[in-house]
XYZ file of C-alpha atoms in Angstrom:
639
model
C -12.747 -35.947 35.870
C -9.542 -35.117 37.930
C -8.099 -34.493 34.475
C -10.134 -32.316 33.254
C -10.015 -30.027 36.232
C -6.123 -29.823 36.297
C -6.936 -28.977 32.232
C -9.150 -26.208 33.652
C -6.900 -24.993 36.420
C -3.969 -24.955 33.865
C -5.903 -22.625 31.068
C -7.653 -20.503 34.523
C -3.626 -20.086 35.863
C -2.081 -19.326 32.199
C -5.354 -16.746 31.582
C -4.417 -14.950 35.173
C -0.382 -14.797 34.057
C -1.667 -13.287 31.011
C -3.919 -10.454 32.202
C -1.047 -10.095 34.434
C 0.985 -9.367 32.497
C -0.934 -6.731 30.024
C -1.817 -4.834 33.240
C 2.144 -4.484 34.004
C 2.201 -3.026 30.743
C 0.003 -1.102 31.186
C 0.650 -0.081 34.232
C 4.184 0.856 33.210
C 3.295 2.495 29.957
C 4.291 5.586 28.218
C 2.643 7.988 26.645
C 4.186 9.601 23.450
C 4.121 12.683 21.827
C 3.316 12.438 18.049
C 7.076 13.799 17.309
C 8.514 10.811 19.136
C 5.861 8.188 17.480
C 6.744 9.837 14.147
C 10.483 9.841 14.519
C 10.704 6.133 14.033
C 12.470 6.208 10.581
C 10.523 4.456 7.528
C 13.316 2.855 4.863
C 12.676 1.713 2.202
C 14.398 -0.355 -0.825
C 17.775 -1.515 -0.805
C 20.027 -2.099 -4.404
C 23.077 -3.985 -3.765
C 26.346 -1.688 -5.278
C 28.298 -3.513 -7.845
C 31.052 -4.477 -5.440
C 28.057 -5.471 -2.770
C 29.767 -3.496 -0.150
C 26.762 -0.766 0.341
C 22.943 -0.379 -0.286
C 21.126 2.184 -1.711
C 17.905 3.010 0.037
C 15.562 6.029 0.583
C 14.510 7.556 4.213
C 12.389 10.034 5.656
C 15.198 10.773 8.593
C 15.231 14.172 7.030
C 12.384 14.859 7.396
C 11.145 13.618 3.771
C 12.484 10.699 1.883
C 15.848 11.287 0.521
C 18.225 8.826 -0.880
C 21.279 7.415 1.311
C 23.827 4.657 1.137
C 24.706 1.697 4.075
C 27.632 -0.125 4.240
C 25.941 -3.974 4.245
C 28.974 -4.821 6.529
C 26.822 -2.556 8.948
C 27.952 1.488 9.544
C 26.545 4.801 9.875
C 24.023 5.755 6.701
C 25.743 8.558 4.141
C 22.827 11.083 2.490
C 23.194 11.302 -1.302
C 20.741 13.472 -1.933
C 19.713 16.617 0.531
C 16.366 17.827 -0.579
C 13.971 19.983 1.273
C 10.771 19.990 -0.887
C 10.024 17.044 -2.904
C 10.440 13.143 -1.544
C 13.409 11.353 -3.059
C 13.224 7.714 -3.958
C 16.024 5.719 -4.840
C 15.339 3.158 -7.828
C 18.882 1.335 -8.075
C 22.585 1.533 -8.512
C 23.370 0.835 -11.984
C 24.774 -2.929 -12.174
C 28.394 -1.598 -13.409
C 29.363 1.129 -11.620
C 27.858 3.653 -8.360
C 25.888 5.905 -10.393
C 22.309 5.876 -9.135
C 18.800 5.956 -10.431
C 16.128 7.967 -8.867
C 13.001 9.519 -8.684
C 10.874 12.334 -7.390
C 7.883 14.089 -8.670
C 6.845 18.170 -7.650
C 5.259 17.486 -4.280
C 2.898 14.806 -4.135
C 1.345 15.436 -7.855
C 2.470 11.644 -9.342
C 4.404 13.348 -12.577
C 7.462 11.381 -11.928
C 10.321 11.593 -13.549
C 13.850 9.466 -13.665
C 17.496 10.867 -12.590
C 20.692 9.709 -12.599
C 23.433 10.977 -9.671
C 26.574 10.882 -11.480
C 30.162 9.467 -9.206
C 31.029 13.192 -9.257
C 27.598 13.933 -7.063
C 25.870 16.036 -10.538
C 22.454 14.736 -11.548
C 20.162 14.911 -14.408
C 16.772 14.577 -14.855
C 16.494 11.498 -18.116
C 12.830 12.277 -18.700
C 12.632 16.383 -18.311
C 9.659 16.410 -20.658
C 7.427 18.789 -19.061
C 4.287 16.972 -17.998
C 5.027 13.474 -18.616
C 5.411 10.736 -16.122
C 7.952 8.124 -16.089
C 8.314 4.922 -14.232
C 11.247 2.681 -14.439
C 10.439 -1.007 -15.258
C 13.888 -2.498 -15.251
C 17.393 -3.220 -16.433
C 18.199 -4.852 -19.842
C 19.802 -8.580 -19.450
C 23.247 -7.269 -20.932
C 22.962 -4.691 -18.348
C 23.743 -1.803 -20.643
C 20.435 -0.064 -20.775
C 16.897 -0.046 -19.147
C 13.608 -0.025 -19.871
C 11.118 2.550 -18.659
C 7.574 4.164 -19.330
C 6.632 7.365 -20.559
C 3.477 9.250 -21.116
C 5.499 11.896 -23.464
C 4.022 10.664 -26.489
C 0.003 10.225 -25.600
C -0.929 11.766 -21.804
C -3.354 8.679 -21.811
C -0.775 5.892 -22.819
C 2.269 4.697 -21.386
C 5.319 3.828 -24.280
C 8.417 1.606 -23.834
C 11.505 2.838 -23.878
C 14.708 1.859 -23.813
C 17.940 4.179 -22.720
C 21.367 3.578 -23.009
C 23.678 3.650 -20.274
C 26.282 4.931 -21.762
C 25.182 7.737 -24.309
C 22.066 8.048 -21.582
C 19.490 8.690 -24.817
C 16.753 6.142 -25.398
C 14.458 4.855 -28.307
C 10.390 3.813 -28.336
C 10.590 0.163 -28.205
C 6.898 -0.391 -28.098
C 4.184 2.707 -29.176
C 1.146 1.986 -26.491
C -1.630 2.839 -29.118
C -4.447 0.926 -27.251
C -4.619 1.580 -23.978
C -1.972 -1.472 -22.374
C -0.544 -1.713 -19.440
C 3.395 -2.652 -19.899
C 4.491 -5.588 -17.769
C 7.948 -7.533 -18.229
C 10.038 -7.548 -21.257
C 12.122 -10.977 -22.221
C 15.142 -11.855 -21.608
C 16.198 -11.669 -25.104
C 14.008 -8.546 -25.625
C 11.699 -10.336 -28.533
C 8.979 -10.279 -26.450
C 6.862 -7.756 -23.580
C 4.184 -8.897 -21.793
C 1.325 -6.602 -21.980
C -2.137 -6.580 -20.098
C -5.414 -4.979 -20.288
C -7.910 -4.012 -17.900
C -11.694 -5.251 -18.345
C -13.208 -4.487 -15.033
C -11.528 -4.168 -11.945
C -10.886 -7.700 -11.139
C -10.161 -9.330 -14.501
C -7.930 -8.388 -17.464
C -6.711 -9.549 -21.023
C -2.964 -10.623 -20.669
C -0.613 -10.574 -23.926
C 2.773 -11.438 -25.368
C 3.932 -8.658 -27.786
C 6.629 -9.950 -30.242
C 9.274 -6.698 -30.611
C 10.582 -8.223 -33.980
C 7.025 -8.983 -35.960
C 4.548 -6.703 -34.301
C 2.675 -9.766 -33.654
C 0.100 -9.705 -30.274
C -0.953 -12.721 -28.572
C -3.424 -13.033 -26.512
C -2.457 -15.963 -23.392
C -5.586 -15.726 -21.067
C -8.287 -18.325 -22.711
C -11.242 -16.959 -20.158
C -11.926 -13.924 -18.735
C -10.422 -13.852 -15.467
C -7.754 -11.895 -13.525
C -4.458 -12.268 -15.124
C -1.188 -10.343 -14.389
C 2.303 -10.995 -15.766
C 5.503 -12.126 -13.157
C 8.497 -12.785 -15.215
C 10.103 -14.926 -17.860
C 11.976 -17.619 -17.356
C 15.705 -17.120 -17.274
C 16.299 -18.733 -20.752
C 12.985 -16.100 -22.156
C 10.996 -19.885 -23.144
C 8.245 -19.304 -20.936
C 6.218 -16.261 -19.380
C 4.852 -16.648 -15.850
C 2.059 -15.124 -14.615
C -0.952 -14.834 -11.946
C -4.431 -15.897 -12.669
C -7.793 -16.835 -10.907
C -8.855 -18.253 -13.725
C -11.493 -20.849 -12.345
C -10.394 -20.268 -8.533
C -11.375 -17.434 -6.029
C -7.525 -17.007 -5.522
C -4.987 -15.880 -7.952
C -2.520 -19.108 -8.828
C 1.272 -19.122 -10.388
C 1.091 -20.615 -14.327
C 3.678 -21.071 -16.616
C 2.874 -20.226 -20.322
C 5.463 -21.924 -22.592
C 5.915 -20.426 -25.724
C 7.009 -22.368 -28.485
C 4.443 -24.967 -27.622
C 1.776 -22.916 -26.842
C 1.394 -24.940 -23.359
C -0.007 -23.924 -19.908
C 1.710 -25.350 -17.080
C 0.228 -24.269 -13.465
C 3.093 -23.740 -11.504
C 1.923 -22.894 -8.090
C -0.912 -22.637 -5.824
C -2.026 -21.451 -2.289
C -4.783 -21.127 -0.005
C -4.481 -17.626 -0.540
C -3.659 -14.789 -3.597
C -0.049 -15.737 -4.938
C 0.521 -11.557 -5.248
C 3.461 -11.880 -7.451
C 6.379 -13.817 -8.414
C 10.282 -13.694 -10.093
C 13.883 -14.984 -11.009
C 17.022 -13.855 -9.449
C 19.246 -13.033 -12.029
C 20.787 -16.061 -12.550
C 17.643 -18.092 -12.222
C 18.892 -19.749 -9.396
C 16.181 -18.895 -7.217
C 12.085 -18.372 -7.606
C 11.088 -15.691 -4.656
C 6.810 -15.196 -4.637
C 4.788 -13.390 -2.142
C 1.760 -14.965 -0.944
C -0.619 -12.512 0.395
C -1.879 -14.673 3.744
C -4.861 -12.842 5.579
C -3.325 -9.475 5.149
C 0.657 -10.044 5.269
C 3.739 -11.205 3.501
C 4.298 -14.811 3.293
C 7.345 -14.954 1.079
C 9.043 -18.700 -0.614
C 12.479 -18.702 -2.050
C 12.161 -21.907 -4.114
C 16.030 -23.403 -5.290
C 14.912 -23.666 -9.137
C 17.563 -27.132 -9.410
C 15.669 -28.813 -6.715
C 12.272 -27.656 -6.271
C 12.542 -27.172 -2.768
C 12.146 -23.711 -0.842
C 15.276 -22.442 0.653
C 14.985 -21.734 4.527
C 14.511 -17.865 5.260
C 16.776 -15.879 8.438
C 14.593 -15.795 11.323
C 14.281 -12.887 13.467
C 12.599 -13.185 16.855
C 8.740 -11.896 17.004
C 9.250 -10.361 13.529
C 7.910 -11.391 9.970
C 10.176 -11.535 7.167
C 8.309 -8.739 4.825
C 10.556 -8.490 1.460
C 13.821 -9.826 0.040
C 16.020 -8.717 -2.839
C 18.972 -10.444 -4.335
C 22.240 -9.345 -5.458
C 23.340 -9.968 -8.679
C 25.880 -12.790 -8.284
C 22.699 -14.115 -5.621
C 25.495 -15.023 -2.960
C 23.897 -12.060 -0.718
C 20.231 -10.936 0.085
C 18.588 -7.785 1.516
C 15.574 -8.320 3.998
C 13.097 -6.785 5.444
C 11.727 -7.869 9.224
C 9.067 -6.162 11.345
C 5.105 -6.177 11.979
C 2.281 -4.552 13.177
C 3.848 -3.705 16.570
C 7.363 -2.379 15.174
C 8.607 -1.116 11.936
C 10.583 -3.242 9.748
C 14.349 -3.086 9.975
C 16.759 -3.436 6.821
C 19.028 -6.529 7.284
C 21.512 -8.546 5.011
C 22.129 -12.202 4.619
C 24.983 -14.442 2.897
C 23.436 -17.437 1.597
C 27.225 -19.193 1.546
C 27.607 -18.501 5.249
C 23.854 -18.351 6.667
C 25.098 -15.640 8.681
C 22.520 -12.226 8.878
C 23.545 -8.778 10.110
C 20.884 -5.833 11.013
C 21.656 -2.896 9.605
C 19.247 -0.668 10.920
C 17.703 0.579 13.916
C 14.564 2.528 13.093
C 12.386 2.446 15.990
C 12.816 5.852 17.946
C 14.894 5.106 20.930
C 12.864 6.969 23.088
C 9.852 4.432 22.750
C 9.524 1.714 24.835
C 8.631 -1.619 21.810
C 6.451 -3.569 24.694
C 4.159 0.039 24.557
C 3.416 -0.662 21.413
C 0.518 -2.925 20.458
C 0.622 -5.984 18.373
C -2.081 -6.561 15.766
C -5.091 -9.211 16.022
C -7.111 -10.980 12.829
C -10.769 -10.742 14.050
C -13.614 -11.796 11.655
C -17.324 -11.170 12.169
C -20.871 -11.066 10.916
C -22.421 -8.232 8.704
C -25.909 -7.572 8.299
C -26.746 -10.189 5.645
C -24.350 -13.389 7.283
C -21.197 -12.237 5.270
C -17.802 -12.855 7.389
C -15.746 -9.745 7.263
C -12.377 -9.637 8.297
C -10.592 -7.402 10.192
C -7.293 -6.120 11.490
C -7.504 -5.590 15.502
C -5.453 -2.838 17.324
C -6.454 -2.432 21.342
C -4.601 -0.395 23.783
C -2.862 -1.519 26.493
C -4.893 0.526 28.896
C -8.444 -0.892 27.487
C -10.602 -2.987 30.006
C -14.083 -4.094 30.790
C -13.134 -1.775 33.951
C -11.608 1.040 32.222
C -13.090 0.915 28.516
C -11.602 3.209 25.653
C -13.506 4.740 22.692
C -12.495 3.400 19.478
C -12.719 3.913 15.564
C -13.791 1.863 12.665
C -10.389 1.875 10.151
C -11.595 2.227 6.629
C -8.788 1.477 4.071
C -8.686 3.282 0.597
C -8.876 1.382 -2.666
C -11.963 1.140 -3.161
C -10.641 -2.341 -3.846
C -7.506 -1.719 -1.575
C -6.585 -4.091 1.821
C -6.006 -3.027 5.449
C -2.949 -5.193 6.528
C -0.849 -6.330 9.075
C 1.528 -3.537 8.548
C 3.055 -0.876 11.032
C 1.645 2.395 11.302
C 3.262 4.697 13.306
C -0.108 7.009 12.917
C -2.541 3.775 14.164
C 0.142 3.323 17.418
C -0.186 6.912 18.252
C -3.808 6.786 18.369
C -3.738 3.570 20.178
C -1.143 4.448 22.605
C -3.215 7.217 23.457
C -6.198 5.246 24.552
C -8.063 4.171 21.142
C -8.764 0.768 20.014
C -8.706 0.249 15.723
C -10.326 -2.147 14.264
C -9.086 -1.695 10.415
C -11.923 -3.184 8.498
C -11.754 -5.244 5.096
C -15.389 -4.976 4.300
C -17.022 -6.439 1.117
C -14.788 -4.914 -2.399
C -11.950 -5.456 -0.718
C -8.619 -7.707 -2.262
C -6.825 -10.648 -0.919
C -10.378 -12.324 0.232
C -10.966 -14.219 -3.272
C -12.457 -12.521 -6.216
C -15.992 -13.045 -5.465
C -15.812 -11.085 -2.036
C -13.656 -8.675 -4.119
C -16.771 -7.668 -6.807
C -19.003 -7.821 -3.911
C -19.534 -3.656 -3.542
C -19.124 -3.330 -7.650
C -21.879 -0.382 -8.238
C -22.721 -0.630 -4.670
C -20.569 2.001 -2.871
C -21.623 3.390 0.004
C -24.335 0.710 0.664
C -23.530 -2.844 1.487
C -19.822 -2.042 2.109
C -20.737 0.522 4.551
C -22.938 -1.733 6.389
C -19.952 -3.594 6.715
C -18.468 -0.833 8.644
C -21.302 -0.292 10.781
C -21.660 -3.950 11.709
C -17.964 -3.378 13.107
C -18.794 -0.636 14.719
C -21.350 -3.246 16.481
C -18.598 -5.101 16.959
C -16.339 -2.690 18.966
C -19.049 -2.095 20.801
C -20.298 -5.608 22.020
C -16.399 -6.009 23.468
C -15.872 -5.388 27.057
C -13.019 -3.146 26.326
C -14.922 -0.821 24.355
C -16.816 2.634 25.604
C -19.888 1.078 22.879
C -20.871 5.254 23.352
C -17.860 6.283 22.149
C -16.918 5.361 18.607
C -15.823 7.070 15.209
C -14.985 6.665 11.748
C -11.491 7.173 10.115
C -10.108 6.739 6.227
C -8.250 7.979 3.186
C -9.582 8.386 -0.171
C -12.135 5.806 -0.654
C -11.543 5.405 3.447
C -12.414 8.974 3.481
C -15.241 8.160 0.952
C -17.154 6.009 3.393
C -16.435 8.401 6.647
C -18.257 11.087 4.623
C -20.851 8.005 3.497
C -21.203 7.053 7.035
C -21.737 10.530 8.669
C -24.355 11.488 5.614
C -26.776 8.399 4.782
C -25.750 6.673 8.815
C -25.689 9.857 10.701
C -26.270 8.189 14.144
C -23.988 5.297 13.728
C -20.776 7.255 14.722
C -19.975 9.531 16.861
C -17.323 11.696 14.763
C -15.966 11.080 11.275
C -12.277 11.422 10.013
C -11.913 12.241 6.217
C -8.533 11.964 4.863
C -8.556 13.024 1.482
C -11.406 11.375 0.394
C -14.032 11.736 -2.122
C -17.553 13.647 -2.356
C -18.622 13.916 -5.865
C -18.068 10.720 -7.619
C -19.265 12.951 -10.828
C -16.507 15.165 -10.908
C -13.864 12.307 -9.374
C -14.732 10.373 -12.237
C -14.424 12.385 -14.870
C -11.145 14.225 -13.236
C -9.071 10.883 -12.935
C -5.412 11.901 -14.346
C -4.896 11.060 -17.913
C -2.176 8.849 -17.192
C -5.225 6.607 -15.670
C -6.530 5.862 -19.319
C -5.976 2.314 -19.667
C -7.868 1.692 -16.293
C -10.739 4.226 -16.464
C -13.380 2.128 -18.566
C -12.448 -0.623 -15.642
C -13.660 1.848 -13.032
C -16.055 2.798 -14.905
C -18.110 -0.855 -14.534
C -17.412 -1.098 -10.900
C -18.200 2.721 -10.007
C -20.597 4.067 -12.871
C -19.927 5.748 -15.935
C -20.376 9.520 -15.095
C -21.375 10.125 -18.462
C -24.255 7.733 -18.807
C -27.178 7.742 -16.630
C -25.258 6.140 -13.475
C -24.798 9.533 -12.635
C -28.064 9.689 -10.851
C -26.876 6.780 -8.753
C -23.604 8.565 -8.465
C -24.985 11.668 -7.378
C -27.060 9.494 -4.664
C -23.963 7.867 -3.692
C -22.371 11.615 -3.049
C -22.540 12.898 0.323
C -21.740 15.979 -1.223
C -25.117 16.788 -2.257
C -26.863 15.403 1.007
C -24.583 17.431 3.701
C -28.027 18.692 5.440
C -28.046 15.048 6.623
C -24.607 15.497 8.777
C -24.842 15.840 12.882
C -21.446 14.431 13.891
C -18.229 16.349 14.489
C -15.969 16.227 11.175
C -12.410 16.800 10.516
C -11.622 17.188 6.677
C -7.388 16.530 5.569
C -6.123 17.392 1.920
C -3.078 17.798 0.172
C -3.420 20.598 -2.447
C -1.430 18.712 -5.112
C -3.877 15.636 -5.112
C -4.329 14.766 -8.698
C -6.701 11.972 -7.451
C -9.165 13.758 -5.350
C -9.225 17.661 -5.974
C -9.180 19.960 -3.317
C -12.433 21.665 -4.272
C -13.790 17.582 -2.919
C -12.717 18.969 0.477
C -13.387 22.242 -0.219
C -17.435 21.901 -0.646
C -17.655 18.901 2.148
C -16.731 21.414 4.601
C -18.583 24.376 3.525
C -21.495 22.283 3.090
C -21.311 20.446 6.393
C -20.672 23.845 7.983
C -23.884 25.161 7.126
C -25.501 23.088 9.981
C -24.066 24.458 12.631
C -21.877 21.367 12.760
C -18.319 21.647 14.243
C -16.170 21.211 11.099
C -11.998 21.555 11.211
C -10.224 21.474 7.793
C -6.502 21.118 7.655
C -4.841 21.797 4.501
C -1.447 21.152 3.077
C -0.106 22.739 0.105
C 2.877 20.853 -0.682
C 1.122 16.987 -0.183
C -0.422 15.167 -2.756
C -2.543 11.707 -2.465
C -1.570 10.784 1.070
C 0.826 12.929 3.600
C 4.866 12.102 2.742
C 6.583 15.130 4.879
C 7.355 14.327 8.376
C 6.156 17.886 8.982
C 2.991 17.739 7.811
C 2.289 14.270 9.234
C 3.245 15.720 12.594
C 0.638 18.258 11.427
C -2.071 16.385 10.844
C -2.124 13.480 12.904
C -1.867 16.164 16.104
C -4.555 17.476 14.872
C -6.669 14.729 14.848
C -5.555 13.592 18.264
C -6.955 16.868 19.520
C -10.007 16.797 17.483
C -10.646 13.149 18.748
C -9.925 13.934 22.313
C -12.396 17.256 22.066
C -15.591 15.356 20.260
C -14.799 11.733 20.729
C -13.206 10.765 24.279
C -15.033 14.022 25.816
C -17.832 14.513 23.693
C -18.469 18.201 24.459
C -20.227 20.582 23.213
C -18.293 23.046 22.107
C -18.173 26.096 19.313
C -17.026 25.883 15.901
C -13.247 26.007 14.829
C -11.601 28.189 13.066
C -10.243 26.514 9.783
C -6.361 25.839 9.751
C -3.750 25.393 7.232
């Protein structure tokens, strides 16, 4: 008996040190401004020079992502590219010499192209085709050349090519007649892996054979297959596949023999997997309840190599350098963006490199994630990604907003978001919801909202909302809906077949008119659009009455809340007439309505501008209908 009272005294004492010590945080907290929460710098990348003494990476410090170089022996970052207008993202250093591969596209509309910066600080653009879309896939094994897509041929279909370093000209290696999806190409360039979609879980997977024209197909059910890498010697082709499990698993397809080897498996997705280029090492992402686990197997042994530590941070990404003595990390988490860092394997020593955070914020004001799960309507356990603010108690409770992540088939994570802090920091719990459709949760809770939008996964939402609402933190009167594209989808969903369930809705981008959507998806989206086509509805058939259902744009008479509409005019996802006719439609009730519109943003809000822009704006809008709910007049619309 005695013991279990000192047990009880213990947890009562530890519970009191606790609340303790959130209320001297809060207590001592700062409020920021949504310049200061968005000048913590996002980096991202990180190809090792030949000579390993610098890394190429792209920021947004300018104010849009531009490409610079850091010396890896640590050092002041060097711009290498200055641009004003369009986001610059470094691909790599070629594996010779300094000249650089990059890309950018015309302000958020996806046509990407390829550049090279010469040593003398010229560039050229590789793919200038007007129209056409490139991505780079990667470098040959010589090293002389690499391989990339291009759409130049067929809009619908993505070709192989391969361009010469030197001469910088490059051949069709493989003409995309039917719709693939390129993966990896061997080692020994005899064979690509190719894919193709069947629905939006499962897919066909391939070996092409380069020299005979011959296709294979590797999958032997239908299941969700994706290709990794070869093996360093080309024998064997590794891929993912849930093939008889509800998580995707590591196998090993040997050719000559024909034989299936399953390499590795996890309680969880294995999200992708490849060789350093010596083969010395294996590195594969697990994708653990919404973050990065990451193993760095030693391919001699068979054992995992222990990963640099760095206190109350997750490793989030490695790369290796070519000779694999050195490797480029990533470290951060929900609470704090993730800092750029290199590591010498020989030595074990690690060195930070960067220092992103804005020194003007306080790190202990910032809020650390939580995984919650709970019950929806029908028993289903939904998961969830928790943000509360320091401030939030049963004495002083905040209003809060249901987080719905795009997709549809997409995945809230534990990730940093310098847009979820500022809205937390300024007195609003998140809780980011992974309802039913979502990935990482096996593939049966994956196909769960397949032609089902807008129902079942939106009672998903709502049952968070519950959620919030039953937690003593939470004003249970005060909560709204927030997402992008399919996120904005079910705000627009919510407020039109739910219209009491929230209190405001935010719609980032998302979409109205699954009719038009559908048939409007960019032509580069060919090999995928009969896959969205089974989970969404075929426009052209008669799911477009269920479509049209599904549409709050034709039921905008059902709307009371307060809205807030955000779109990029170069969206080549979800037009701007979506936003357009949401807000003139919702307008005719009488119901406030503010529309912010950017004309040099695509799918999702790159410029630092812009995102100053828009996330003020729905601050103020949240602060107006949300934490005050007043009644007040219509706004004006702004651009």
């Amino acid at each position: 008996m005695r013991k279990i009272l000192a047990i009880a005294l213990i947890a009562s004492i530890w519970a009191c040190k606790e609340e303790k010590k959130e209320l001297s945080i809060a207590e001592t907290m700062k409020t920021y401004t949504i310049s200061q929460m968005m000048d913590n710098e996002s980096i991202r990348g990180g190809s090792f020079s030949p000579d390993k003494s610098k890394l190429l990476v792209s920021s947004n410090r300018s104010g849009i992502y531009n490409m610079y170089t850091i010396p890896t022996s640590g050092g002041d970052m060097m711009p290498i590219t200055q641009s004003d207008s369009s986001s610059v993202f470094a691909i790599s250093y070629f594996p010779k010499d300094e000249r650089m591969l990059f890309r950018m596209d015309n302000n958020g509309d996806e046509i990407y192209h390829i550049f090279v910066r010469d040593t003398d600080g010229s560039h050229k653009d590789l793919t200038p085709e007007e129209g056409a879309r490139s991505l780079f896939y990667q470098w040959s094994e010589d090293k002389t050349a690499f391989f990339y897509g291009s759409n130049k041929r067929e809009s619908r279909f993505m070709d192989l090519y391969k361009m010469d370093l030197e001469t910088l000209t490059s051949e069709l290696v493989f003409q995309n007649d039917d719709g693939y999806d390129v993966g990896v190409v061997s080692p020994d360039e005899k064979y690509v892996a190719l894919s193709k979609s069947i629905n939006t879980n499962d897919s066909d997977l391939f070996l092409f054979n380069l020299e005979s024209d011959e296709l294979m197909k590797i999958n032997k059910n239908q299941s969700g297959n994706a290709p990794q890498d070869f093996s360093p010697d080309g024998s064997a082709l590794y891929y993912t596949t849930d093939d008889g499990s509800e998580f995707s698993y590591l196998m090993k397809y040997t050719i000559a023999d024909e034989s299936y080897e399953k390499a590795m498996e996890r309680d969880w997705d294995i999200s992708g997997s490849y060789f350093t280029q010596n083969g010395t090492y294996q590195v594969t992402y697990i994708n653990e309840d919404a973050k990065n686990t990451i193993e760095v197997m030693d391919v001699a042994t068979g054992e995992n190599i222990d990963l640099p530590t760095v206190e109350n941070m997750e490793v989030t990404s490695v790369s290796f350098s070519d000779d694999e003595t050195m490797m480029r990390f990533y470290a951060g988490g929900s609470h704090t963006p993730s800092n750029l860092y290199v590591y010498n394997l020989e030595t074990k020593e690690q060195k930070k490199l960067t220092d992103v955070l804005n020194p003007e914020i306080q790190g202990q004001d910032l809020v650390k994630a939580k995984v919650v799960r709970y019950k929806s309507f029908d028993g289903l356990e939904i998961p969830a990604i928790y943000y509360s603010p320091h401030q939030a108690t049963a004495e002083n409770p905040v209003p809060a907003l249901v987080w719905v992540h795009g997709g549809p088939g997409g995945q809230s994570r534990q990730n940093f978001s310098s847009f979820i802090q500022y809205l937390v920091n300024h007195g609003y719990a998140v809780l980011a919801v992974n309802n039913r459709g979502s990935s990482g949760y096996g593939k049966t809770f994956y196909q769960m909202d397949d032609l089902n939008h807008g129902d079942k996964d939106l009672k998903d939402c709502v049952e968070g909302k519950n959620w919030l609402a039953q937690q003593p933190e939470i004003d249970g009167e005060k909560i709204g809906i927030i997402g992008g594209s399919y996120g904005g989808y079910m705000t627009m969903a919510a407020l039109t077949y739910t219209p009491e369930e929230f209190d405001v809705g935010v719609n980032l981008f998302g979409v109205t008119n699954w009719i038009r959507t559908l048939k409007s998806i960019p032509p580069w989206w060919e090999s995928f659009k009969d896959a969205l086509y089974k989970e969404l509805g075929n426009p052209y058939s008669a799911d477009s009455v269920r479509l049209k259902q599904i549409s709050p744009l034709f039921h905008t008479d059902n709307v009371t809340k307060p809205l807030i509409v955000l779109q990029g005019s170069q969206d080549p996802r979800v037009l701007q007439a979506e936003s357009d006719e949401i807000v003139a439609g919702v307008r005719k009730n009488g119901v406030p309505v503010e529309y912010v519109l950017f004309e040099d943003e695509g799918h999702g809000f790159v410029k630092k501008e812009n995102q100053i822009t828009a996330y003020s704006k729905i601050l103020e809008f949240l602060d107006e209908y949300l934490k005050e709910e007043q009644s007040t007049p219509i706004k004006e619309e702004s651009k």
